[in-house]
CSV table of C-alpha atoms (C1' of nucleotides) in Angstrom, one decimal:
chain,number,residue,atom,x,y,z
H,1,MET,CA,26.0,1.7,-14.1
H,2,ASN,CA,22.4,1.8,-14.9
H,3,GLN,CA,19.9,1.5,-12.2
H,4,PHE,CA,19.6,-2.5,-13.0
H,5,HIS,CA,23.2,-3.1,-11.2
H,6,ILE,CA,21.0,-4.0,-8.4
H,7,LEU,CA,19.8,-6.7,-10.3
H,8,GLU,CA,23.1,-7.7,-12.2
H,9,ASN,CA,24.5,-8.1,-9.1
H,10,ARG,CA,22.0,-10.3,-7.7
H,11,PHE,CA,20.9,-12.7,-10.6
H,12,PRO,CA,24.4,-12.6,-13.0
H,13,GLY,CA,24.9,-14.6,-15.4
H,14,ARG,CA,23.9,-15.9,-19.2
H,15,ARG,CA,21.3,-18.5,-17.5
H,16,ALA,CA,19.5,-15.9,-15.5
H,17,ALA,CA,19.3,-13.2,-18.6
H,18,LEU,CA,15.4,-13.6,-18.9
H,19,LYS,CA,14.8,-13.7,-15.1
H,20,ARG,CA,16.8,-10.7,-15.0
H,21,ASP,CA,15.1,-9.2,-18.0
H,22,ILE,CA,11.4,-10.2,-16.7
H,23,LEU,CA,12.2,-8.6,-13.0
H,24,GLU,CA,13.5,-5.6,-14.8
H,25,GLN,CA,10.5,-4.8,-17.1
H,26,ALA,CA,8.1,-5.7,-13.7
H,27,LEU,CA,9.9,-3.1,-12.0
H,28,TYR,CA,9.8,-0.8,-14.9
H,29,CYS,CA,6.1,-1.2,-14.9
H,30,PHE,CA,5.5,-1.1,-11.4
H,31,ILE,CA,7.3,2.6,-10.9
H,32,GLU,CA,5.1,3.4,-13.8
H,33,LEU,CA,1.9,2.3,-13.7
H,34,GLY,CA,2.0,1.1,-9.9
H,35,VAL,CA,2.5,-2.3,-8.0
H,36,GLU,CA,-1.6,-3.0,-8.5
H,37,ALA,CA,-2.2,-1.9,-11.9
H,38,THR,CA,0.5,-3.8,-13.6
H,39,THR,CA,-0.8,-7.1,-15.4
H,40,ILE,CA,1.0,-9.8,-16.2
H,41,ASP,CA,0.1,-9.4,-19.7
H,42,ALA,CA,2.1,-6.2,-19.7
H,43,ILE,CA,5.5,-7.5,-18.1
H,44,LYS,CA,5.0,-10.4,-20.9
H,45,ALA,CA,4.7,-7.7,-23.4
H,46,ARG,CA,7.3,-5.6,-22.6
H,47,CYS,CA,9.8,-8.3,-22.6
H,48,GLU,CA,8.6,-10.3,-25.4
H,49,THR,CA,8.1,-13.6,-23.5
H,50,SER,CA,5.3,-15.8,-22.3
H,51,VAL,CA,3.4,-16.3,-19.4
H,52,GLY,CA,4.6,-19.8,-19.2
H,53,ALA,CA,8.1,-18.1,-19.0
H,54,ILE,CA,7.4,-15.7,-16.1
H,55,TYR,CA,4.9,-17.8,-13.9
H,56,HIS,CA,7.7,-20.8,-14.5
H,57,HIS,CA,10.5,-18.5,-13.0
H,58,PHE,CA,8.6,-16.6,-10.2
H,59,GLY,CA,5.3,-18.9,-9.6
H,60,ASN,CA,3.1,-15.7,-9.2
H,61,LYS,CA,2.7,-12.4,-9.3
H,62,GLU,CA,4.3,-11.9,-5.8
H,63,GLY,CA,7.3,-13.8,-6.4
H,64,ILE,CA,8.2,-11.3,-8.9
H,65,LEU,CA,7.8,-8.6,-6.4
H,66,SER,CA,9.0,-10.2,-3.7
H,67,ALA,CA,12.4,-10.9,-5.6
H,68,LEU,CA,12.4,-7.2,-6.6
H,69,PHE,CA,11.9,-6.2,-3.0
H,70,PHE,CA,14.3,-8.3,-1.3
H,71,ALA,CA,17.1,-7.6,-3.9
H,72,ALA,CA,16.8,-3.8,-3.3
H,73,GLN,CA,16.5,-4.2,0.3
H,74,ASP,CA,20.1,-6.7,0.2
H,75,ASP,CA,21.3,-3.6,-1.5
H,76,GLN,CA,20.5,-1.0,0.7
H,77,ARG,CA,21.2,-2.9,3.8
H,78,GLN,CA,25.0,-3.6,2.1
H,79,HIS,CA,25.3,0.2,1.4
H,80,LEU,CA,24.4,0.6,5.9
H,81,ASP,CA,27.0,-2.1,6.3
H,82,GLN,CA,30.0,-0.9,4.9
H,83,GLU,CA,29.2,2.5,6.2
H,84,LEU,CA,29.0,1.1,9.5
H,85,ALA,CA,31.9,-1.2,9.6
H,86,ASN,CA,34.1,2.1,9.5
H,87,THR,CA,32.7,3.5,12.5
H,88,ASN,CA,34.2,3.9,16.2
H,89,SER,CA,31.8,5.6,18.0
H,90,LEU,CA,28.5,6.0,18.7
H,91,ARG,CA,28.3,9.1,17.4
H,92,GLU,CA,29.6,8.1,14.1
H,93,ALA,CA,27.3,4.9,13.8
H,94,VAL,CA,24.4,7.0,14.2
H,95,TYR,CA,25.6,9.6,11.3
H,96,SER,CA,25.9,6.6,9.0
H,97,VAL,CA,22.9,5.2,9.5
H,98,ILE,CA,21.3,8.4,8.4
H,99,CYS,CA,23.4,9.5,6.0
H,100,SER,CA,24.0,5.7,3.8
H,101,TYR,CA,19.9,6.1,4.1
H,102,LEU,CA,19.7,9.5,2.5
H,103,ASP,CA,22.3,9.0,0.2
H,104,TRP,CA,20.8,5.1,-1.0
H,105,VAL,CA,17.4,6.9,-1.4
H,106,VAL,CA,18.8,9.8,-3.7
H,107,ALA,CA,21.0,7.3,-5.5
H,108,ASN,CA,18.2,5.0,-6.3
H,109,PRO,CA,15.0,6.9,-6.4
H,110,GLU,CA,13.1,4.5,-8.6
H,111,TRP,CA,14.0,1.9,-6.0
H,112,ALA,CA,13.2,3.7,-3.2
H,113,ARG,CA,9.8,4.6,-4.3
H,114,PHE,CA,9.2,1.0,-5.1
H,115,LEU,CA,10.3,-0.1,-1.7
H,116,TYR,CA,8.1,1.8,0.0
H,117,GLN,CA,5.3,0.8,-2.5
H,118,ALA,CA,6.2,-2.9,-2.2
H,119,ARG,CA,6.4,-3.1,1.5
H,120,SER,CA,2.9,-4.0,2.7
H,121,ALA,CA,2.4,-6.2,-0.2
H,122,VAL,CA,5.0,-8.1,0.5
H,123,ALA,CA,4.1,-8.2,4.7
H,124,LYS,CA,1.2,-10.2,3.6
H,125,GLY,CA,1.6,-12.2,0.7
H,126,PRO,CA,3.7,-15.3,0.9
H,127,PHE,CA,7.0,-14.3,1.6
H,128,GLN,CA,6.1,-12.5,5.0
H,129,GLU,CA,7.7,-14.7,7.2
H,130,GLU,CA,10.8,-14.1,5.4
H,131,LEU,CA,10.8,-10.7,5.5
H,132,LYS,CA,9.7,-10.7,9.0
H,133,ASP,CA,13.3,-12.7,9.3
H,134,ARG,CA,15.1,-10.5,7.3
H,135,ASN,CA,13.7,-7.8,9.4
H,136,ALA,CA,14.5,-9.2,13.1
H,137,LYS,CA,18.0,-10.2,11.6
H,138,GLY,CA,18.5,-6.3,10.5
H,139,PHE,CA,17.2,-4.8,13.6
H,140,ARG,CA,19.4,-7.3,15.9
H,141,GLU,CA,22.4,-6.6,14.4
H,142,LEU,CA,21.6,-2.7,14.3
H,143,LYS,CA,21.3,-2.9,18.3
H,144,ALA,CA,24.0,-4.9,18.7
H,145,LYS,CA,26.0,-2.3,17.0
H,146,LEU,CA,25.1,0.8,18.8
H,147,LEU,CA,25.1,-1.2,22.4
H,148,GLY,CA,28.5,-2.2,21.3
H,149,PHE,CA,30.1,0.9,21.9
H,150,GLY,CA,30.7,0.4,25.9
H,151,ASN,CA,30.3,3.1,28.4
H,152,GLU,CA,29.4,5.6,25.3
H,153,SER,CA,26.0,3.8,25.1
H,154,ASN,CA,25.2,5.5,28.2
H,155,SER,CA,24.3,8.7,26.1
H,156,ILE,CA,21.7,6.7,24.6
H,157,VAL,CA,18.9,7.8,27.8
H,158,GLN,CA,15.9,6.9,25.6
H,159,PRO,CA,14.4,3.2,25.7
H,160,PHE,CA,15.5,1.5,23.1
H,161,GLU,CA,12.4,0.5,21.6
H,162,ILE,CA,11.7,3.8,20.4
H,163,VAL,CA,15.7,4.5,19.5
H,164,ILE,CA,15.3,3.4,15.7
H,165,SER,CA,12.3,5.3,15.2
H,166,LEU,CA,14.0,8.3,16.7
H,167,ILE,CA,16.9,7.9,14.3
H,168,VAL,CA,15.0,7.2,11.1
H,169,GLY,CA,11.6,8.5,11.6
H,170,PRO,CA,12.6,12.0,10.3
H,171,SER,CA,14.6,10.8,7.5
H,172,GLU,CA,12.5,8.1,6.3
H,173,ASN,CA,9.4,10.6,6.7
H,174,TYR,CA,11.6,13.4,4.5
H,175,CYS,CA,12.3,10.6,1.5
H,176,LYS,CA,9.0,9.3,1.0
H,177,ALA,CA,7.8,13.3,0.5
H,178,TRP,CA,10.8,13.9,-1.8
H,179,LEU,CA,9.4,10.9,-3.7
H,180,ALA,CA,6.4,12.0,-4.1
H,181,GLY,CA,7.3,15.4,-5.0
H,182,ARG,CA,5.7,17.3,-2.0
H,183,VAL,CA,8.8,19.0,-1.2
H,184,GLN,CA,11.8,19.6,-3.8
H,185,THR,CA,15.3,20.2,-1.9
H,186,SER,CA,17.4,16.7,-2.1
H,187,PRO,CA,17.7,14.6,1.3
H,188,ARG,CA,21.0,14.5,0.5
H,189,ASP,CA,20.9,18.7,1.3
H,190,TYR,CA,19.9,17.8,5.0
H,191,ARG,CA,22.0,15.2,5.8
H,192,GLU,CA,24.1,17.2,8.4
H,193,GLU,CA,20.2,18.7,10.1
H,194,PHE,CA,18.8,14.9,10.2
H,195,ALA,CA,21.9,13.2,11.6
H,196,GLU,CA,22.5,16.1,14.3
H,197,SER,CA,19.0,16.2,15.0
H,198,ALA,CA,18.8,12.4,15.3
H,199,TRP,CA,22.0,12.3,17.7
H,200,ARG,CA,20.4,15.0,19.8
H,201,SER,CA,17.0,13.5,20.2
H,202,LEU,CA,19.1,10.1,21.7
H,203,GLN,CA,20.1,12.4,24.8
H,204,ARG,CA,18.1,14.4,27.1
R,1,MET,CA,-19.3,4.6,21.5
R,2,ASN,CA,-18.2,1.9,19.3
R,3,GLN,CA,-14.7,2.2,16.4
R,4,PHE,CA,-17.8,3.0,14.2
R,5,HIS,CA,-18.5,6.6,15.3
R,6,ILE,CA,-16.3,7.9,12.9
R,7,LEU,CA,-18.9,6.6,10.1
R,8,GLU,CA,-21.7,7.0,12.4
R,9,ASN,CA,-20.8,11.3,12.5
R,10,ARG,CA,-20.4,11.6,8.8
R,11,PHE,CA,-23.0,9.4,7.5
R,12,PRO,CA,-25.9,10.1,9.4
R,13,GLY,CA,-29.4,9.4,9.4
R,14,ARG,CA,-31.5,6.6,8.3
R,15,ARG,CA,-31.2,6.8,4.7
R,16,ALA,CA,-27.8,6.1,5.0
R,17,ALA,CA,-28.2,3.0,7.0
R,18,LEU,CA,-27.2,0.8,4.0
R,19,LYS,CA,-24.1,3.0,3.1
R,20,ARG,CA,-23.1,3.3,6.6
R,21,ASP,CA,-23.1,-0.7,6.6
R,22,ILE,CA,-21.3,-1.2,3.5
R,23,LEU,CA,-18.3,1.0,4.4
R,24,GLU,CA,-18.6,-0.6,8.0
R,25,GLN,CA,-18.5,-3.9,6.9
R,26,ALA,CA,-15.9,-3.0,3.7
R,27,LEU,CA,-13.6,-1.6,6.8
R,28,TYR,CA,-14.0,-4.9,8.5
R,29,CYS,CA,-12.6,-6.9,5.2
R,30,PHE,CA,-9.7,-4.3,4.2
R,31,ILE,CA,-8.6,-4.8,8.0
R,32,GLU,CA,-9.2,-8.5,8.0
R,33,LEU,CA,-7.7,-9.9,4.8
R,34,GLY,CA,-6.0,-6.3,3.6
R,35,VAL,CA,-7.1,-4.0,1.0
R,36,GLU,CA,-5.9,-5.9,-2.1
R,37,ALA,CA,-7.5,-9.2,-0.9
R,38,THR,CA,-10.6,-8.3,0.1
R,39,THR,CA,-13.4,-8.5,-3.0
R,40,ILE,CA,-16.6,-7.2,-3.5
R,41,ASP,CA,-18.5,-10.2,-3.1
R,42,ALA,CA,-16.9,-10.8,0.3
R,43,ILE,CA,-18.2,-7.2,1.1
R,44,LYS,CA,-21.9,-7.9,-0.6
R,45,ALA,CA,-21.7,-11.2,1.7
R,46,ARG,CA,-21.2,-9.5,4.8
R,47,CYS,CA,-23.8,-7.2,4.8
R,48,GLU,CA,-26.3,-9.2,2.8
R,49,THR,CA,-26.6,-6.6,0.0
R,50,SER,CA,-26.0,-7.1,-3.7
R,51,VAL,CA,-23.3,-5.5,-6.0
R,52,GLY,CA,-26.0,-3.5,-7.4
R,53,ALA,CA,-26.2,-1.6,-4.1
R,54,ILE,CA,-22.5,-1.2,-3.6
R,55,TYR,CA,-22.2,0.2,-6.9
R,56,HIS,CA,-24.9,2.2,-6.5
R,57,HIS,CA,-23.3,3.9,-3.6
R,58,PHE,CA,-19.9,4.0,-4.4
R,59,GLY,CA,-19.0,3.8,-8.1
R,60,ASN,CA,-16.3,1.0,-7.5
R,61,LYS,CA,-14.0,-0.2,-5.0
R,62,GLU,CA,-11.8,2.6,-5.0
R,63,GLY,CA,-15.1,4.5,-3.9
R,64,ILE,CA,-15.4,2.6,-1.0
R,65,LEU,CA,-12.0,2.6,0.0
R,66,SER,CA,-11.6,6.7,-0.6
R,67,ALA,CA,-14.8,7.0,1.5
R,68,LEU,CA,-12.9,5.1,4.2
R,69,PHE,CA,-10.3,7.0,4.1
R,70,PHE,CA,-11.4,10.3,3.9
R,71,ALA,CA,-13.5,9.3,6.9
R,72,ALA,CA,-10.5,8.8,9.3
R,73,GLN,CA,-8.5,11.3,8.0
R,74,ASP,CA,-11.3,13.9,8.9
R,75,ASP,CA,-11.5,12.7,12.3
R,76,GLN,CA,-7.7,12.5,12.9
R,77,ARG,CA,-7.9,15.9,11.5
R,78,GLN,CA,-10.3,17.4,13.9
R,79,HIS,CA,-8.4,15.8,16.7
R,80,LEU,CA,-5.8,17.5,16.0
R,81,ASP,CA,-7.6,21.2,15.3
R,82,GLN,CA,-9.4,20.6,19.1
R,83,GLU,CA,-5.9,20.0,20.8
R,84,LEU,CA,-4.1,22.7,18.6
R,85,ALA,CA,-6.5,25.2,19.2
R,86,ASN,CA,-6.1,25.9,22.9
R,87,THR,CA,-2.1,26.0,22.4
R,88,ASN,CA,-0.6,29.4,23.2
R,89,SER,CA,3.3,28.4,22.7
R,90,LEU,CA,5.2,26.6,19.9
R,91,ARG,CA,6.4,24.6,22.2
R,92,GLU,CA,2.8,23.5,23.0
R,93,ALA,CA,1.7,23.8,19.8
R,94,VAL,CA,4.4,20.8,19.0
R,95,TYR,CA,3.5,18.8,22.2
R,96,SER,CA,-0.3,18.9,21.1
R,97,VAL,CA,0.9,17.6,17.2
R,98,ILE,CA,2.5,14.9,18.8
R,99,CYS,CA,-0.1,13.8,21.6
R,100,SER,CA,-3.1,14.0,19.6
R,101,TYR,CA,-1.5,11.7,17.1
R,102,LEU,CA,-0.2,9.3,19.4
R,103,ASP,CA,-3.7,9.6,21.4
R,104,TRP,CA,-5.6,9.2,18.0
R,105,VAL,CA,-3.8,6.5,16.9
R,106,VAL,CA,-4.2,4.3,20.1
R,107,ALA,CA,-7.7,5.4,20.4
R,108,ASN,CA,-8.6,4.0,17.2
R,109,PRO,CA,-5.9,1.4,15.9
R,110,GLU,CA,-8.3,0.0,13.2
R,111,TRP,CA,-8.8,2.8,11.1
R,112,ALA,CA,-4.9,4.0,12.1
R,113,ARG,CA,-3.9,0.8,10.9
R,114,PHE,CA,-6.0,1.1,7.5
R,115,LEU,CA,-4.9,4.8,7.3
R,116,TYR,CA,-1.5,3.5,6.7
R,117,GLN,CA,-2.6,0.7,4.4
R,118,ALA,CA,-4.8,2.7,2.2
R,119,ARG,CA,-2.9,5.8,1.5
R,120,SER,CA,-0.9,4.3,-1.4
R,121,ALA,CA,-3.9,3.0,-3.0
R,122,VAL,CA,-5.7,6.2,-2.7
R,123,ALA,CA,-2.7,8.5,-4.0
R,124,LYS,CA,-3.2,6.5,-7.0
R,125,GLY,CA,-6.5,6.3,-7.6
R,126,PRO,CA,-9.4,8.9,-9.1
R,127,PHE,CA,-9.3,10.4,-6.0
R,128,GLN,CA,-5.6,11.6,-5.8
R,129,GLU,CA,-6.3,15.2,-6.3
R,130,GLU,CA,-8.5,15.6,-3.3
R,131,LEU,CA,-6.1,13.7,-1.8
R,132,LYS,CA,-3.4,16.4,-3.1
R,133,ASP,CA,-5.9,19.1,-2.2
R,134,ARG,CA,-6.7,18.1,1.7
R,135,ASN,CA,-3.1,17.4,2.6
R,136,ALA,CA,-2.0,20.9,1.0
R,137,LYS,CA,-4.5,22.6,2.9
R,138,GLY,CA,-3.6,20.4,6.1
R,139,PHE,CA,0.2,21.5,5.9
R,140,ARG,CA,-0.6,24.9,5.1
R,141,GLU,CA,-2.9,25.7,8.3
R,142,LEU,CA,-0.3,23.9,10.3
R,143,LYS,CA,2.8,25.6,9.0
R,144,ALA,CA,0.5,28.9,9.9
R,145,LYS,CA,-0.3,27.9,13.0
R,146,LEU,CA,3.5,26.9,14.2
R,147,LEU,CA,4.6,29.8,12.2
R,148,GLY,CA,2.2,32.3,14.2
R,149,PHE,CA,4.0,32.4,17.4
R,150,GLY,CA,5.7,35.7,16.8
R,151,ASN,CA,9.2,36.1,18.1
R,152,GLU,CA,9.2,32.5,19.9
R,153,SER,CA,9.2,30.6,16.3
R,154,ASN,CA,12.8,31.9,15.8
R,155,SER,CA,13.7,28.6,17.9
R,156,ILE,CA,12.8,26.8,14.7
R,157,VAL,CA,16.2,27.1,13.2
R,158,GLN,CA,15.9,24.2,10.9
R,159,PRO,CA,14.7,24.9,7.2
R,160,PHE,CA,10.5,24.7,7.1
R,161,GLU,CA,10.9,22.3,4.8
R,162,ILE,CA,11.8,19.5,7.1
R,163,VAL,CA,10.5,20.4,10.4
R,164,ILE,CA,7.2,18.4,10.0
R,165,SER,CA,8.9,15.4,9.4
R,166,LEU,CA,11.3,16.3,12.4
R,167,ILE,CA,7.9,16.6,14.6
R,168,VAL,CA,6.1,13.7,13.3
R,169,GLY,CA,8.2,10.9,11.8
R,170,PRO,CA,9.9,9.5,14.7
R,171,SER,CA,6.0,9.0,16.4
R,172,GLU,CA,4.8,8.0,13.3
R,173,ASN,CA,7.4,5.3,12.8
R,174,TYR,CA,7.0,3.8,15.7
R,175,CYS,CA,2.9,3.7,15.7
R,176,LYS,CA,3.5,1.6,12.5
R,177,ALA,CA,5.7,-0.8,14.2
R,178,TRP,CA,3.4,-0.9,16.8
R,179,LEU,CA,0.5,-1.6,15.0
R,180,ALA,CA,2.6,-4.0,13.0
R,181,GLY,CA,3.4,-5.6,16.5
R,182,ARG,CA,7.2,-5.3,16.4
R,183,VAL,CA,6.6,-3.3,19.3
R,184,GLN,CA,4.4,-4.3,22.2
R,185,THR,CA,4.5,-0.8,24.5
R,186,SER,CA,1.9,1.4,23.8
R,187,PRO,CA,2.8,4.7,21.9
R,188,ARG,CA,0.9,7.0,24.6
R,189,ASP,CA,3.6,5.6,27.0
R,190,TYR,CA,6.5,7.6,25.0
R,191,ARG,CA,4.4,10.7,25.3
R,192,GLU,CA,6.7,12.8,26.5
R,193,GLU,CA,10.0,11.1,25.0
R,194,PHE,CA,8.7,11.9,21.4
R,195,ALA,CA,7.1,15.0,22.3
R,196,GLU,CA,10.3,16.5,24.5
R,197,SER,CA,12.6,15.0,21.5
R,198,ALA,CA,10.7,16.5,18.5
R,199,TRP,CA,11.2,19.9,20.6
R,200,ARG,CA,14.6,19.5,21.0
R,201,SER,CA,15.3,18.2,17.6
R,202,LEU,CA,13.9,21.9,16.2
R,203,GLN,CA,16.3,23.5,18.1
R,204,ARG,CA,20.2,23.3,17.5
L,1,DT,C1',-54.9,9.1,-1.0
L,2,DT,C1',-52.5,8.4,-5.6
L,3,DC,C1',-49.6,9.4,-9.0
L,4,DG,C1',-45.5,10.6,-11.2
L,5,DG,C1',-40.4,10.5,-10.6
L,6,DT,C1',-36.4,9.8,-8.4
L,7,DA,C1',-33.4,7.2,-5.7
L,8,DA,C1',-32.2,2.4,-4.1
L,9,DA,C1',-31.6,-2.4,-5.0
L,10,DA,C1',-31.0,-6.6,-7.5
L,11,DG,C1',-28.4,-9.9,-10.3
L,12,DA,C1',-27.6,-11.6,-14.5
L,13,DA,C1',-24.1,-10.5,-18.2
L,14,DG,C1',-19.4,-9.1,-20.0
L,15,DA,C1',-14.6,-7.9,-19.3
L,16,DT,C1',-10.4,-8.0,-17.5
L,17,DT,C1',-6.5,-10.5,-15.6
L,18,DA,C1',-4.3,-14.0,-12.5
L,19,DT,C1',-3.1,-18.4,-12.9
L,20,DT,C1',-2.7,-23.4,-14.3
L,21,DC,C1',-1.9,-27.3,-17.2
L,22,DT,C1',-0.3,-29.7,-21.4
L,23,DG,C1',2.4,-29.6,-24.6
L,24,DT,C1',6.8,-28.3,-27.1
L,25,DT,C1',12.1,-26.9,-27.2
L,26,DT,C1',16.3,-26.6,-25.6
L,27,DT,C1',19.9,-27.0,-22.4
L,28,DT,C1',22.9,-30.1,-18.9
L,29,DG,C1',25.4,-33.8,-17.4
L,30,DC,C1',27.0,-38.5,-18.5
T,1,DG,C1',24.6,-38.7,-28.4
T,2,DC,C1',21.2,-39.3,-25.0
T,3,DA,C1',18.1,-39.5,-21.3
T,4,DA,C1',16.7,-36.1,-17.9
T,5,DA,C1',15.7,-31.9,-16.4
T,6,DA,C1',14.9,-26.9,-17.0
T,7,DA,C1',13.1,-23.5,-19.7
T,8,DC,C1',9.3,-22.1,-22.5
T,9,DA,C1',4.9,-21.2,-25.5
T,10,DG,C1',0.2,-20.7,-25.4
T,11,DA,C1',-4.8,-22.3,-24.7
T,12,DA,C1',-7.5,-23.0,-21.2
T,13,DT,C1',-9.5,-22.2,-16.7
T,14,DA,C1',-11.4,-19.2,-12.7
T,15,DA,C1',-11.5,-15.6,-10.3
T,16,DT,C1',-13.2,-10.7,-9.7
T,17,DC,C1',-14.6,-6.1,-10.9
T,18,DT,C1',-17.8,-3.4,-13.6
T,19,DT,C1',-21.8,-2.5,-16.3
T,20,DC,C1',-26.2,-2.8,-17.8
T,21,DT,C1',-31.2,-4.1,-17.2
T,22,DT,C1',-35.1,-4.5,-14.2
T,23,DT,C1',-37.3,-4.3,-10.3
T,24,DT,C1',-38.9,-2.0,-5.8
T,25,DA,C1',-39.4,1.6,-2.6
T,26,DC,C1',-39.7,6.2,-1.6
T,27,DC,C1',-41.3,10.9,-1.4
T,28,DG,C1',-43.1,15.5,-2.1
T,29,DA,C1',-47.4,17.5,-5.3
T,30,DA,C1',-51.9,16.9,-7.0
DNA sequence: TTCGGTAAAAGAAGATTATTCTGTTTTTGC
DNA sequence: GCAAAAACAGAATAATCTTCTTTTACCGAA
């Protein structure tokens, strides 16, 4: 299972072979050169195809970027949902959110780096509505799950608006630092610290 | 005191008038249209100057971006240093870091939005070394301050690598959400919650 | 005040790159 | 096997960053 299983899962079949290849080489370029600095020509050269084929499949550069972005985001969310499905208490749920996040980043560092880099571009581009809808949906579902543990949810004494920030803020911040090389220790090594800190920060 | 006092402080005098104006109009464009979408032509049009003048002063688009970015970052850090100077305990220091951050973002929302947007571009561009040096210096100074409270510093029971993430992670995450319009309540209203949560997350 | 040098400013020309468009080949459904 | 649709190719276009040359303004020293 290489780092491109995400694409194979999401664009399966023989018909989509070139489409997958374009995305694969584009991701490589985005990571290697940065989103802004990769040219259509560079992608074209790497998969030995034509600009026509690229524009036929994706419309424009944003189209490639967004397809990659949503594929990665879907995979990350799928991973979260799997972890979250087995939880039976609020505390377990909080732990799941943190751990699935840290695990996914460590398992897919290139994709994670790309997600961080591409977010702002997608948020402004032609797919901004789709991004908003997806984020809103994810937020809604997570909120429902966290508040769905009956009485126990009273242990969240913070205004819910800031709960998500309290839970994922530190992990996200550390993962970015790790992907940028500013810290060396794998985020996985701090699973307990981040999860326990998040849990306690929800209480008073 | 308008939102451009930051530029007036940092590029004073009559000789720098056009330089300031270019930066001002560029910031307006970056905020309005996004960093990527603003063209040299758009900036040129807004300050009624020539491409020659712009390139004379800043070399290239990155030059404008970096000058703005560093000006904002300096102002933010200056604000932090002021707050931090008066602290006499670890707890006070942690509170200062959080509150000065939240206050600055609320006082300068356009600059804050710009800082978030421009960071990745500066981190890849020709000023990446300067950015690294600045960040390293800031990190070093903050670490020294936090660990400089003698015995009391033992109340930090977390590995120091993750301490910064625990302190500013949630605030940063919430501020981004606020600037993007995903939440409505001003970060200032949650000063206590973020500061208190951060303080407790450092202990065990 | 004038002179010479340096900085500032203008704008045309060049180079790069995203995108469009037209034509050709391949695949698919019948 | 055939028409229609999709896939693909690549030249032409348009937008935009950057460079280069020329002109203008400023400023200290003779």
